[in-house]
Coordinates of C-alpha atoms and ligand atoms in Angstrom, one line a residue:
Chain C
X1 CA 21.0 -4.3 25.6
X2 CA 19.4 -7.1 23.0
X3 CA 19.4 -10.5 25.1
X4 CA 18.4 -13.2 23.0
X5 CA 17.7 -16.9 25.0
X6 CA 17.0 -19.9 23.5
X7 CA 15.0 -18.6 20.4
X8 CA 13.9 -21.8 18.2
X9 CA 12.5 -20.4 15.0
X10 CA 10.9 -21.9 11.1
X11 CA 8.6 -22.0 9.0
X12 CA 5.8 -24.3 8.5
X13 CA 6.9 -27.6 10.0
X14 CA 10.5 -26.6 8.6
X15 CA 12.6 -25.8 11.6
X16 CA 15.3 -23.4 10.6
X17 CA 16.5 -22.0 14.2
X18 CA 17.6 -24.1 17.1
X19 CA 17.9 -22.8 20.8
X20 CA 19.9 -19.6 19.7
X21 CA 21.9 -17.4 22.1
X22 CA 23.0 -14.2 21.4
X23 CA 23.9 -10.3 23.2
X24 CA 24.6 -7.3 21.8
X25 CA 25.5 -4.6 24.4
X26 CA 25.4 -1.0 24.4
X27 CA 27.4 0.4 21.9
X28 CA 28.8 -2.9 20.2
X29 CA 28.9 -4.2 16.6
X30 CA 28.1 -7.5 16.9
X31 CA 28.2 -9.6 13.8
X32 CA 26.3 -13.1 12.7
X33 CA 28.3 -15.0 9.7
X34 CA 27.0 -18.2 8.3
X35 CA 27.0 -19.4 4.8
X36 CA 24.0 -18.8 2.3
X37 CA 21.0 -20.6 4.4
X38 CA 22.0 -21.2 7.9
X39 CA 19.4 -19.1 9.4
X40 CA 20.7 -15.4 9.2
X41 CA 17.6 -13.7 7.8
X42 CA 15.2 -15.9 9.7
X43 CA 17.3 -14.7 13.4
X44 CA 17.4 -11.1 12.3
X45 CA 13.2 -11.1 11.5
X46 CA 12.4 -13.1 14.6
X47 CA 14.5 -9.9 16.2
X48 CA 12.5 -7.6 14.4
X49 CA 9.4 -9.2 15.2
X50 CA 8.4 -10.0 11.3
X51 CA 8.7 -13.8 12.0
X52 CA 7.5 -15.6 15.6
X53 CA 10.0 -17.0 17.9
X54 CA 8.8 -20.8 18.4
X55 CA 9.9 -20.9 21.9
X56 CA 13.0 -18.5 23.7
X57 CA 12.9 -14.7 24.4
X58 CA 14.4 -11.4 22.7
X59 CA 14.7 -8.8 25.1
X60 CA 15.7 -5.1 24.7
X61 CA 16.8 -3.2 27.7
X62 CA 14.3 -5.5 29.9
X63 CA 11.5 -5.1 27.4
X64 CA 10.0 -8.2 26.1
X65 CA 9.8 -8.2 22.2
X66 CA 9.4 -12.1 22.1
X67 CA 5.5 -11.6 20.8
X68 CA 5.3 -7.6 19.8
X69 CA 4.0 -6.9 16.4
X70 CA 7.1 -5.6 13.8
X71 CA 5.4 -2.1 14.7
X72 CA 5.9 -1.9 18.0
X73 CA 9.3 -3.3 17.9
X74 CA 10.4 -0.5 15.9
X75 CA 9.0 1.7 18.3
X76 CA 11.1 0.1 21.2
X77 CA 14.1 1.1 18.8
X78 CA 14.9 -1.4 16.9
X79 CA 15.1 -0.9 12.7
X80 CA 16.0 -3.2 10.2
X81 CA 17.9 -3.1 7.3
X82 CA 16.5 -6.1 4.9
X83 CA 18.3 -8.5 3.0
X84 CA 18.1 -7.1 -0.6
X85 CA 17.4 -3.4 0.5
X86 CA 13.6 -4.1 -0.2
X87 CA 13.2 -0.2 -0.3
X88 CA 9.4 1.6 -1.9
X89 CA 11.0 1.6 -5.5
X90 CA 7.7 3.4 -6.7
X91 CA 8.6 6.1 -3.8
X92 CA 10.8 8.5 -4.3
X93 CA 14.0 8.4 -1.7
X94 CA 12.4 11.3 0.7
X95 CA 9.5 9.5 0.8
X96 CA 11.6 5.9 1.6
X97 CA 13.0 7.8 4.9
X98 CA 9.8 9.5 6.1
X99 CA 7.9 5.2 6.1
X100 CA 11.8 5.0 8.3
X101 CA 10.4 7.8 10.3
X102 CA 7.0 6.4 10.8
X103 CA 6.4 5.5 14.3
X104 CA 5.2 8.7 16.4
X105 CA 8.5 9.1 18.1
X106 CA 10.9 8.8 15.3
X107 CA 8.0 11.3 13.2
X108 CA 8.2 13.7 16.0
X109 CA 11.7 14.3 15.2
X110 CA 11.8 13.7 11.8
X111 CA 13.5 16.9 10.5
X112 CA 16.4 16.8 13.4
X113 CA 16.8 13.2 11.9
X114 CA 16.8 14.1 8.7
X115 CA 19.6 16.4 8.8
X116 CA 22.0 14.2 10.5
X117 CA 21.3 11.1 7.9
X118 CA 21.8 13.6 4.8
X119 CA 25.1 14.4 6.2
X120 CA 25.6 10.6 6.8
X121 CA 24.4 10.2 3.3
X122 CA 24.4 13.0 0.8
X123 CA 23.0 11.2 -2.4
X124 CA 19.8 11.2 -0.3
X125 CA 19.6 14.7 -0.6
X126 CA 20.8 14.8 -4.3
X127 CA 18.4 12.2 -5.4
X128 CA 15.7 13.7 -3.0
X129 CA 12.4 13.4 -5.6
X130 CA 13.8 9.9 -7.7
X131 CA 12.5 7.0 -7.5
X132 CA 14.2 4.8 -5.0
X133 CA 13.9 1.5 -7.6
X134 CA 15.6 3.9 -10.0
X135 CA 19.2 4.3 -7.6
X136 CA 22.4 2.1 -8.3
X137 CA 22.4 -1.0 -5.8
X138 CA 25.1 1.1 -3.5
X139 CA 23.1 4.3 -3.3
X140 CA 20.2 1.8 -2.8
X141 CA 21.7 0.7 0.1
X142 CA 22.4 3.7 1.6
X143 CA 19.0 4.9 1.2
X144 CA 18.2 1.5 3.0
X145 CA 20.3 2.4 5.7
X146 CA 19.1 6.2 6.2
X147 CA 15.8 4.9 6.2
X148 CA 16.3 2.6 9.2
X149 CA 18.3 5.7 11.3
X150 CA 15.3 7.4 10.2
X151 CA 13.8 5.5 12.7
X152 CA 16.1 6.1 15.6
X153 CA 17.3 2.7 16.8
X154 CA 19.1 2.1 19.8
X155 CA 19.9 -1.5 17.6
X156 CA 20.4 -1.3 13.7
X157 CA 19.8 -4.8 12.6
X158 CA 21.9 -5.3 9.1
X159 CA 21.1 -7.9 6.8
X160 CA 23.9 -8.7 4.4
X161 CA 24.1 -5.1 3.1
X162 CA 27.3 -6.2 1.2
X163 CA 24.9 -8.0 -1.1
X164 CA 25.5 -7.8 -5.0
X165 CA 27.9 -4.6 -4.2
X166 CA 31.3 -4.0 -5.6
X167 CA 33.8 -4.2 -3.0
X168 CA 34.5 -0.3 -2.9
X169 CA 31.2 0.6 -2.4
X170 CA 31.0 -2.4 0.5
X171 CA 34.1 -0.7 2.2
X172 CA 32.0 2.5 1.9
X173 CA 29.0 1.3 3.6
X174 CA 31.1 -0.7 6.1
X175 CA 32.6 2.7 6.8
X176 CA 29.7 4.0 7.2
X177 CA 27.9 1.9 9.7
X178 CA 31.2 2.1 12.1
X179 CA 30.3 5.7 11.6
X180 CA 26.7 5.4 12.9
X181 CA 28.1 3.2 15.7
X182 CA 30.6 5.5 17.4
X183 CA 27.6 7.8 17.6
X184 CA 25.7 5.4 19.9
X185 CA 23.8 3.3 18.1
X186 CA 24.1 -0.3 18.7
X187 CA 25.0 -2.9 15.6
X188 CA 23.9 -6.7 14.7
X189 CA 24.8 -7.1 10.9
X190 CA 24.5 -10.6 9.8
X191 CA 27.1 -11.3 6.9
X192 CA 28.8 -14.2 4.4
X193 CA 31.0 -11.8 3.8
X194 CA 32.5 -13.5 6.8
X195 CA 36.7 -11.4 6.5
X196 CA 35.0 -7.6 6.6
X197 CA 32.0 -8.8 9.0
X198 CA 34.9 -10.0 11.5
X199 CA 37.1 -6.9 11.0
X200 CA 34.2 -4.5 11.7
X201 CA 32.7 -6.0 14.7
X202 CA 34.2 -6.7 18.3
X203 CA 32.2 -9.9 18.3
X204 CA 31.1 -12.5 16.6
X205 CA 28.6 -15.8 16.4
X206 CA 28.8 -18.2 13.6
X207 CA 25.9 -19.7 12.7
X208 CA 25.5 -23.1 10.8
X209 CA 22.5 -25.1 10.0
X210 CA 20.7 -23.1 12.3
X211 CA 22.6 -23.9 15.3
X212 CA 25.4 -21.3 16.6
X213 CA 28.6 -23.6 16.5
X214 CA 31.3 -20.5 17.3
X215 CA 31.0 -17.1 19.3
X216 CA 33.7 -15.1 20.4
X217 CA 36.0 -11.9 19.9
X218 CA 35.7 -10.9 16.5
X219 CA 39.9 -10.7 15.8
X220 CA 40.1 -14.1 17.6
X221 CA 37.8 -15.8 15.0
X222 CA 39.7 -14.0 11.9
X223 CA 42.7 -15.8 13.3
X224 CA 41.5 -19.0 14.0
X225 CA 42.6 -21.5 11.5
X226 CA 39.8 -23.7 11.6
X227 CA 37.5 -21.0 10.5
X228 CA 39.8 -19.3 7.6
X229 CA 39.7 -23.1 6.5
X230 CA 36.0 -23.4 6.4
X231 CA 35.0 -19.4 5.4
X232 CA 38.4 -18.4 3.6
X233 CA 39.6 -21.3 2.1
X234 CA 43.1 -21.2 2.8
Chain I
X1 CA -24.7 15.6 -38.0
X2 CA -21.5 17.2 -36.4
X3 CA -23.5 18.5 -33.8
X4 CA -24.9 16.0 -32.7
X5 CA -21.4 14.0 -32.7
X6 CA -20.2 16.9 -30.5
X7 CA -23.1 16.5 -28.5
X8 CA -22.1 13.7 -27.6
X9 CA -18.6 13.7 -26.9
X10 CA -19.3 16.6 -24.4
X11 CA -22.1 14.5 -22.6
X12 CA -19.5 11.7 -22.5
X13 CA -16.4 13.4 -20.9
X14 CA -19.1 14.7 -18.8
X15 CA -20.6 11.5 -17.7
X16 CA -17.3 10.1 -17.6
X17 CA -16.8 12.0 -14.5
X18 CA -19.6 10.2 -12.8
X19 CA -17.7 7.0 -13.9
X20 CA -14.7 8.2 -12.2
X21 CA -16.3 8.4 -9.0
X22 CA -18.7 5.2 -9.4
X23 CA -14.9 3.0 -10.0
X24 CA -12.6 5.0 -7.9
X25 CA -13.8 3.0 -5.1
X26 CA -13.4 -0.3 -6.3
X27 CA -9.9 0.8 -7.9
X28 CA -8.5 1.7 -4.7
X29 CA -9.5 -1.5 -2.6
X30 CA -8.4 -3.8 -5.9
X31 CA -5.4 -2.0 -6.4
X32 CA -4.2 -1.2 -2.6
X33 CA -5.8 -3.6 0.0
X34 CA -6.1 -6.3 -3.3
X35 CA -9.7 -6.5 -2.2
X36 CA -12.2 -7.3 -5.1
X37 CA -15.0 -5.8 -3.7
X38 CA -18.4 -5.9 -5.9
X39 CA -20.7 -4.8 -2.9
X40 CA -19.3 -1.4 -3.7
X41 CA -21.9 -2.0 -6.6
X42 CA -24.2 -2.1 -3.5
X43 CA -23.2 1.1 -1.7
X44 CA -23.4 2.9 -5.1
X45 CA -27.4 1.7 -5.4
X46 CA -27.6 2.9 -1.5
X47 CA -26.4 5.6 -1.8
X48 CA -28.9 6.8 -4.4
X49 CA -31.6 5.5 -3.0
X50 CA -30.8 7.1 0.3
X51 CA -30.7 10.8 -1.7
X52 CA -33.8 9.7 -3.0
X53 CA -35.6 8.5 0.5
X54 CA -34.3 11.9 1.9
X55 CA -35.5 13.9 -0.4
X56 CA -38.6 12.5 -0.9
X57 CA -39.9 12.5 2.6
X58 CA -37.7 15.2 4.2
X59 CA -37.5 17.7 0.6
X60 CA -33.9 17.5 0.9
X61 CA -32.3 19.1 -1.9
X62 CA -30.3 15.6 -3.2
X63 CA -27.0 17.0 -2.4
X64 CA -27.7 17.3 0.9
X65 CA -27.8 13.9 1.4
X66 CA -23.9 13.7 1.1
X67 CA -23.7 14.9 4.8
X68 CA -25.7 11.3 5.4
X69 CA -24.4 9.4 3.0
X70 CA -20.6 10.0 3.4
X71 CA -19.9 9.5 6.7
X72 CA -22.6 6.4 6.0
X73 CA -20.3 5.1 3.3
X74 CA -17.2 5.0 5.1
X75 CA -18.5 3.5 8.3
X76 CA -19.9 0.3 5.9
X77 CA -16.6 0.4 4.2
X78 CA -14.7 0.1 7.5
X79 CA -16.7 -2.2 8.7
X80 CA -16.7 -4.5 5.7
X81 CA -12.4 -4.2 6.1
X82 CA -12.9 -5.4 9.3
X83 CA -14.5 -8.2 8.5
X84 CA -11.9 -9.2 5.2
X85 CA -9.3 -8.6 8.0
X86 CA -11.0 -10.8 10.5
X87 CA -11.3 -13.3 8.4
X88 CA -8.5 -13.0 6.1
X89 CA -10.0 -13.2 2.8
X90 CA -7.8 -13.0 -0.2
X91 CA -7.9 -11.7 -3.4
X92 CA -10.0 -14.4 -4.9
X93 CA -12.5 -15.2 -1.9
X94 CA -13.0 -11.9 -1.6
X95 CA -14.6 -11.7 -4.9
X96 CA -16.9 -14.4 -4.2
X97 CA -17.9 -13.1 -0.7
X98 CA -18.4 -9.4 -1.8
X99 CA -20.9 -10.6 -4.5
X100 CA -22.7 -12.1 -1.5
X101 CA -22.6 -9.7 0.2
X102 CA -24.0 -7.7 -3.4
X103 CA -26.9 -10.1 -3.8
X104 CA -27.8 -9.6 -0.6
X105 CA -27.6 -5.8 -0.6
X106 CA -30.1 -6.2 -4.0
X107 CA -32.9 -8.0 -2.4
X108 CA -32.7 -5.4 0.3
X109 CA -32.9 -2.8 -2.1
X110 CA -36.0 -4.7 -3.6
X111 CA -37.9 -5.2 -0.4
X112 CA -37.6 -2.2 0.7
X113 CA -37.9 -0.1 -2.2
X114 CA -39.8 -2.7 -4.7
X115 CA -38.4 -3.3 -8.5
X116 CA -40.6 -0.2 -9.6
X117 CA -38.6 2.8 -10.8
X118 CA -38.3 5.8 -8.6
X119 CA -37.0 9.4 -9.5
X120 CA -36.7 12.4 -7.4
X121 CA -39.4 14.7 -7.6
X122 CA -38.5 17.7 -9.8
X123 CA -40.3 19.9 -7.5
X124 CA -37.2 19.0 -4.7
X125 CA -34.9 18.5 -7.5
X126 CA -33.0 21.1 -9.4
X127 CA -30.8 19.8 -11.0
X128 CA -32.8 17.4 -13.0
X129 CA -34.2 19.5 -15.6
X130 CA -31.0 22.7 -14.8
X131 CA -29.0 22.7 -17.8
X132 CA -27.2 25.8 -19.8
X133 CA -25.4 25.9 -23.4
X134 CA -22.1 27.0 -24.7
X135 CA -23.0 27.9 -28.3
X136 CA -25.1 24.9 -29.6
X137 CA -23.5 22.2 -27.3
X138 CA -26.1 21.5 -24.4
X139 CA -24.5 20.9 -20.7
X140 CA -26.5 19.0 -17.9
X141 CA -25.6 20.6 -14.1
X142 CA -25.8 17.5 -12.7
X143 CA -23.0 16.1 -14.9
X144 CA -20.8 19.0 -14.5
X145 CA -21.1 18.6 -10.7
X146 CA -20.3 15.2 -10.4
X147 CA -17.8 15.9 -13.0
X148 CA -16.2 18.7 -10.8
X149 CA -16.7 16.0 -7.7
X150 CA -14.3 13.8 -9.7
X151 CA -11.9 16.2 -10.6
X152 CA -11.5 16.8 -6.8
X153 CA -11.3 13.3 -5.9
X154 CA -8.7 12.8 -8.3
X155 CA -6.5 15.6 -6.8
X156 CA -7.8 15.4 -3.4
X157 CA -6.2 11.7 -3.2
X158 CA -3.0 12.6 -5.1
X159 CA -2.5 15.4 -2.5
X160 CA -3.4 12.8 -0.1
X161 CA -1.3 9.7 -1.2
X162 CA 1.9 12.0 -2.2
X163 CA 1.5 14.4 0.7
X164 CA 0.9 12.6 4.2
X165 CA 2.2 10.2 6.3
X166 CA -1.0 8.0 5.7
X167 CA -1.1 8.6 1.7
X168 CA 2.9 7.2 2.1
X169 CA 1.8 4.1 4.2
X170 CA -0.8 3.7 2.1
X171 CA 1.6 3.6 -1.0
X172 CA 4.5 1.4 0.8
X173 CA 1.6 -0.9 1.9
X174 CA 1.0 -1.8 -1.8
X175 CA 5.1 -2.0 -2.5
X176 CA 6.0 -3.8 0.5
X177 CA 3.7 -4.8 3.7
X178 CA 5.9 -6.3 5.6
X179 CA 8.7 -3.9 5.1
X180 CA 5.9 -1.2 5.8
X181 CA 4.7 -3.0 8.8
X182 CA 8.5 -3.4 10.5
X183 CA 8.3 0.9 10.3
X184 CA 6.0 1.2 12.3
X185 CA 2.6 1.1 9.9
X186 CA -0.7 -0.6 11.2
X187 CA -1.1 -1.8 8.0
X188 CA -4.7 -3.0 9.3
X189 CA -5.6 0.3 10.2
X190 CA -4.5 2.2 7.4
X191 CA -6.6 -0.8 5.5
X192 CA -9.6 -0.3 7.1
X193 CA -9.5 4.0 6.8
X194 CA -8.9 3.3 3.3
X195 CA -11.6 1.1 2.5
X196 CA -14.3 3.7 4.4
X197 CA -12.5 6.0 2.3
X198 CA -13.5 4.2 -0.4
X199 CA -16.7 3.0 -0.2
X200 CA -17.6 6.4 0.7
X201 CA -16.6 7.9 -2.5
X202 CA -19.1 5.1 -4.2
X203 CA -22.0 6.1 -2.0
X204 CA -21.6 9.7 -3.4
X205 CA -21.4 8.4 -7.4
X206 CA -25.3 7.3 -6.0
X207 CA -26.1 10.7 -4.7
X208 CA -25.1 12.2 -7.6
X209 CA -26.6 9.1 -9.8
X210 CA -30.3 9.7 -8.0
X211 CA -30.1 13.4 -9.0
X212 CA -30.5 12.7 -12.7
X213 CA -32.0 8.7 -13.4
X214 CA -34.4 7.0 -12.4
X215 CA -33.7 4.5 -9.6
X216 CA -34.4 0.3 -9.9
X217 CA -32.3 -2.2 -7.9
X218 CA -31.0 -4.4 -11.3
X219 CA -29.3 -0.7 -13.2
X220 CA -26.7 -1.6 -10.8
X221 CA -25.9 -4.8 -13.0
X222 CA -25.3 -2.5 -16.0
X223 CA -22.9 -0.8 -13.8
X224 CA -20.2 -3.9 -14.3
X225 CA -20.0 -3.2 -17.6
X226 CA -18.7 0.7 -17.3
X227 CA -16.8 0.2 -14.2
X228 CA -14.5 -2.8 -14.6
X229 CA -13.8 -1.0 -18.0
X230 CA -12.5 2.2 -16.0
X231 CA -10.7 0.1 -13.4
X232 CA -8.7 -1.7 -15.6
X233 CA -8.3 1.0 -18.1
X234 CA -7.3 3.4 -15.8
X235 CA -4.8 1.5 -13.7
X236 CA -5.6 -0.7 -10.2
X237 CA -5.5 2.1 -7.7
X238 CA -4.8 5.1 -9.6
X239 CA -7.2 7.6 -9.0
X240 CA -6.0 9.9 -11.7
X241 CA -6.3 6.7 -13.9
X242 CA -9.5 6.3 -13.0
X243 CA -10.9 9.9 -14.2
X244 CA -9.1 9.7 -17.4
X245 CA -10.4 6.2 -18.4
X246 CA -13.7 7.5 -17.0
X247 CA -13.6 9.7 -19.5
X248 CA -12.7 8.0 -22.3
X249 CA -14.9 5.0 -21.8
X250 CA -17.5 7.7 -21.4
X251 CA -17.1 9.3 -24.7
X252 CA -16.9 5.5 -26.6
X253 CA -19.9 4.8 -25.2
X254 CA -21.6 8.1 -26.1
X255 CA -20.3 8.1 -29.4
X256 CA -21.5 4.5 -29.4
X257 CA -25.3 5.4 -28.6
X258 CA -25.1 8.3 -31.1
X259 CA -23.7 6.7 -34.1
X260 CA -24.9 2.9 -34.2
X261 CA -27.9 2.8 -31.5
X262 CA -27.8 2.0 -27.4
X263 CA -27.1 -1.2 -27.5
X264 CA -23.6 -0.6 -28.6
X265 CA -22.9 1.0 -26.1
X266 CA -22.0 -1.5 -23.5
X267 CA -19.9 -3.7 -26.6
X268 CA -18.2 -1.1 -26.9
X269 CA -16.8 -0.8 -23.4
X270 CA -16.7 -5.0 -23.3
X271 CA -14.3 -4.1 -26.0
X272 CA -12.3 -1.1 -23.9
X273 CA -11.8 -4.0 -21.4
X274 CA -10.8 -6.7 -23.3
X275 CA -8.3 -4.4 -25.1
X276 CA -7.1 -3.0 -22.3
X277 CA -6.6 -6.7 -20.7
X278 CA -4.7 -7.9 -23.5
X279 CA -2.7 -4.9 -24.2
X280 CA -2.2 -2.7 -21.2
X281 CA -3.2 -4.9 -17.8
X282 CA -1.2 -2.5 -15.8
X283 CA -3.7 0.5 -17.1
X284 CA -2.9 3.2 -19.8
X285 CA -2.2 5.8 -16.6
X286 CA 0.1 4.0 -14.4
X287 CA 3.9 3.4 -15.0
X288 CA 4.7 -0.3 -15.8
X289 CA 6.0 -1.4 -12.3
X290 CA 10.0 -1.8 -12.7
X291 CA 11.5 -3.6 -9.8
Ligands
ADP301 N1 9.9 -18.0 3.7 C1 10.4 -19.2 3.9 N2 9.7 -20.3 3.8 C2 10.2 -21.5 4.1 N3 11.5 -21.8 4.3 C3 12.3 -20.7 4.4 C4 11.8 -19.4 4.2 N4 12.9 -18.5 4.3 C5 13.9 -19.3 4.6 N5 13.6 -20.6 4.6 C6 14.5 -21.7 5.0 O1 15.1 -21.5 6.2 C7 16.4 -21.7 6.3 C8 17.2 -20.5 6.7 O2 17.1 -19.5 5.7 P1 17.6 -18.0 5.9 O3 17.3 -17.6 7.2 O4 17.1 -17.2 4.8 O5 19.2 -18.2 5.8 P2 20.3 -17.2 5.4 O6 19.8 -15.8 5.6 O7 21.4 -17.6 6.4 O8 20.8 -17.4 4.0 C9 16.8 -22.3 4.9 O9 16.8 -23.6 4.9 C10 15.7 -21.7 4.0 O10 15.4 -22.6 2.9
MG302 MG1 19.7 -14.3 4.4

């Protein structure tokens, strides 16, 4: 379903992307490991249309996105989940899904969505009228991710939602999202937290310096002793 | 002696509605679309002299000139957001362009309607002279109105900001943009109904301005020194804010005139700014941002 060619990306005169391939089909969890600075964030944006492709293409089910403002992107069904949660913390969490909801389609069916993310998520019932900057980072996180299925996405784009949590609660939301994915909806999650990343998805890229240097099944790369060396140390 | 203390705290809260309405403008522009825009200054005198043009030559009753001067208002203030978009001004540029644009706006104001003051014409004005007392405290109708007008902005935008979809984009705009933007928000359009929103709500402070003073281009410098108070005192963007520090800075400077003369007046709400600069930037009615 996502077909990305070739997609060069930076910032400035600071190139941070070079000549990037990557698929996500329907129904996969596909996952993006790197270490801190390789270019995660700045591939997942350039997905989500919030930073420009310098040259190459992202396509979703034959729709260009390669130059579509972040608001239309969302509206061909793709939502993002941001590194660091970035929810409204002035907003309280009800008000965090309905901005998730936004775009006319998703708005249309807001309450049907609403009911299947607070049984996905029931802190986001209990915590309905708090202030989202008030919530633990793990309930923080889910709120981030209801938000985004707020939005109805064919393609959830995770951005290291392991990030600052305790390992239980990262279990929980890796539960979770292989949850939302056996009810259809697509998964790119972009990880350093390279063991789990590989053990949830079926495939996987490894991105370095910007450059992919290793794709392949996900169990394959877990295995492979050149990469437990580099990501595990063992 | 009491009396006349009372007097005037009663005249203040009630003028401090007025000042609600003149600053809730600016306020939301500064505190949403971070938009320092001093030709709201301008709108304000326009809007006033508008009232006063209408009822002059047509016999208007002034308040009918809101039907003109709203949707008047907001088409200028969507047109000026249009043009910070276009040319993406920032915070600082946008100062020095919207006092431009202000300047400008006063030697229009002069030309057309000369330096000479003008007032409404009690014959097509009621409200002027229409006043009533409770017990031996005096209250002016035209106050109480714009009072009542600022009561019902404040609400009105609370409903609004808490309530809709556009009040929530509005709010996420100021927490996040880009986050906002990758929902689905046009944060350009939500910009540009928000600043017609606003600049309408400073042409009506000038209807309801023209129905009680007399109107010459340069009162709208005086106006800097009782709206900046307000804006910072009651919180970039809050609305609610706005009215309460309306009021206050209202009743200091009424106080002011009544106990040490006029001119203390305006130190005294140079003061109310400077205090609430140093000691509460974020404004006494909003939360100190966490996060
Ligand atoms: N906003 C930015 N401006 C300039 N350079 C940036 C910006 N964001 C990231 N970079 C640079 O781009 C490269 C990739 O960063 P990023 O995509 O954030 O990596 P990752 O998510 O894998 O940690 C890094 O060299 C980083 O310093
Ligand atoms: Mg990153």
């Amino acid at each position: 379903m996502l077909e990305v060619r070739g997609v060069s990306a930076g910032y400035g005169t600071a190139q941070a992307l070079w000549d990037i391939d990557i698929d996500v089909a329907e129904g996969e969890i596909v996952t993006l490991v790197g270490p801190n600075g390789a270019g995660k964030s700045t591939f997942v944006n350039v997905v989500a249309g919030l930073s420009r492709a310098w040259s190459g293409s992202v396509v979703l089910d034959g729709q260009a996105l390669t130059d579509l403002p972040p608001a239309q992107v969302c509206g061909q069904g793709v939502a993002i989940v941001p590194e660091g949660r970035r929810l409204f913390p002035d907003l309280t969490v009800t008000d965090n899904l309905d901005i998730g909801a936004f775009h006319p389609a998703a708005r249309a069916k807001r309450d049907e969505t609403y009911e299947r993310v607070s049984s996905i998520f029931p802190i986001v019932v209990e915590r309905r009228n708090q202030r989202a900057g008030n919530l633990s980072g793990g309930e923080q996180q889910m709120v981030a991710i209801g938000r985004a299925l707020m939005a109805r996405p064919q393609l959830l784009l995770l951005d290291e939602p392991s990030l600052g949590l305790a390992p239980v609660i990262v279990e929980q939301i890796f539960d979770v999202i292989r949850e939302i994915n056996q009810t259809g909806t697509s998964v790119l999650i972009v990880e350093q937290n390279v063991v789990e990343a590989l053990e949830l998805a079926s495939r996987a890229y490894v991105l370095e310096n910007g450059r992919i240097v290793r794709q392949g099944d996900a169990t394959e790369l877990l295995n492979d002793e050149s990469l437990q060396k580099a990501y595990f140390g063992m | 002696m009491n009396d006349v203390l009372n007097q005037a705290i009663v005249s203040g809260i009630l003028i401090g509605g007025l000042y609600a309405v003149m600053s809730v403008g600016i306020s939301l522009t500064w505190g949403v679309l971070k938009i320092i825009n001093l030709a709201h200054f301008s709108f304000i005198l326009l809007g006033a002299y508008v009232t006063y043009q209408l009822s002059t030559t047509l016999g208007w009753d002034p308040l009918i000139a809101l039907v003109i001067v709203i949707p008047g208002g907001f088409l200028a203030g969507v047109i000026m957001q249009v043009f910070f978009e276009l040319a993406k001004v920032d915070e600082f540029q946008s100062l020095i362009i919207s006092f431009g644009i202000f300047i400008i706006f006063q030697s229009v104001t002069r030309t057309i309607w000369t330096a000479d003051f003008r007032r409404i014409d009690g014959d097509t004005n009621p409200y002027e002279s229409m006043s009533f007392f409770v017990g031996d405290i005096a209250v002016q109708v035209a106050t109480l109105i714009a009072f009542g007008v600022a009561v019902a902005i404040a609400i009105g935008m609370t409903v609004l900001l808490t309530r809709t979809y556009f009040g929530k984009a509005v709010r996420a705009i100021v927490e996040d943009p880009e986050i906002a933007r990758a929902y689905g928000i046009d944060v350009r359009r939500v910009a540009v109904l928000l600043s017609g929103l606003a600049t309408a709500f400073s042409a009506v402070a000038g209807v309801f301005i023209a129905t009680f003073q007399s109107l010459s281009p340069n009162m709208s410098f005086g106006w800097f020194g009782i709206v900046f108070p307000v804006v910072i005192l009651g919180g970039l963007g809050s609305t609610v804010g706005a009215l309460g520090a309306g009021v206050i800075v209202g009743v200091a400077a009424g106080v002011a005139t009544t106990e040490w003369g006029p001119l203390s007046a305006s130190l005294v709400t140079f003061l109310i700014l400077i205090a609430a600069l140093l000691f509460r930037p974020q404004g006494l009615f909003t939360r100190q941002s966490s996060t």
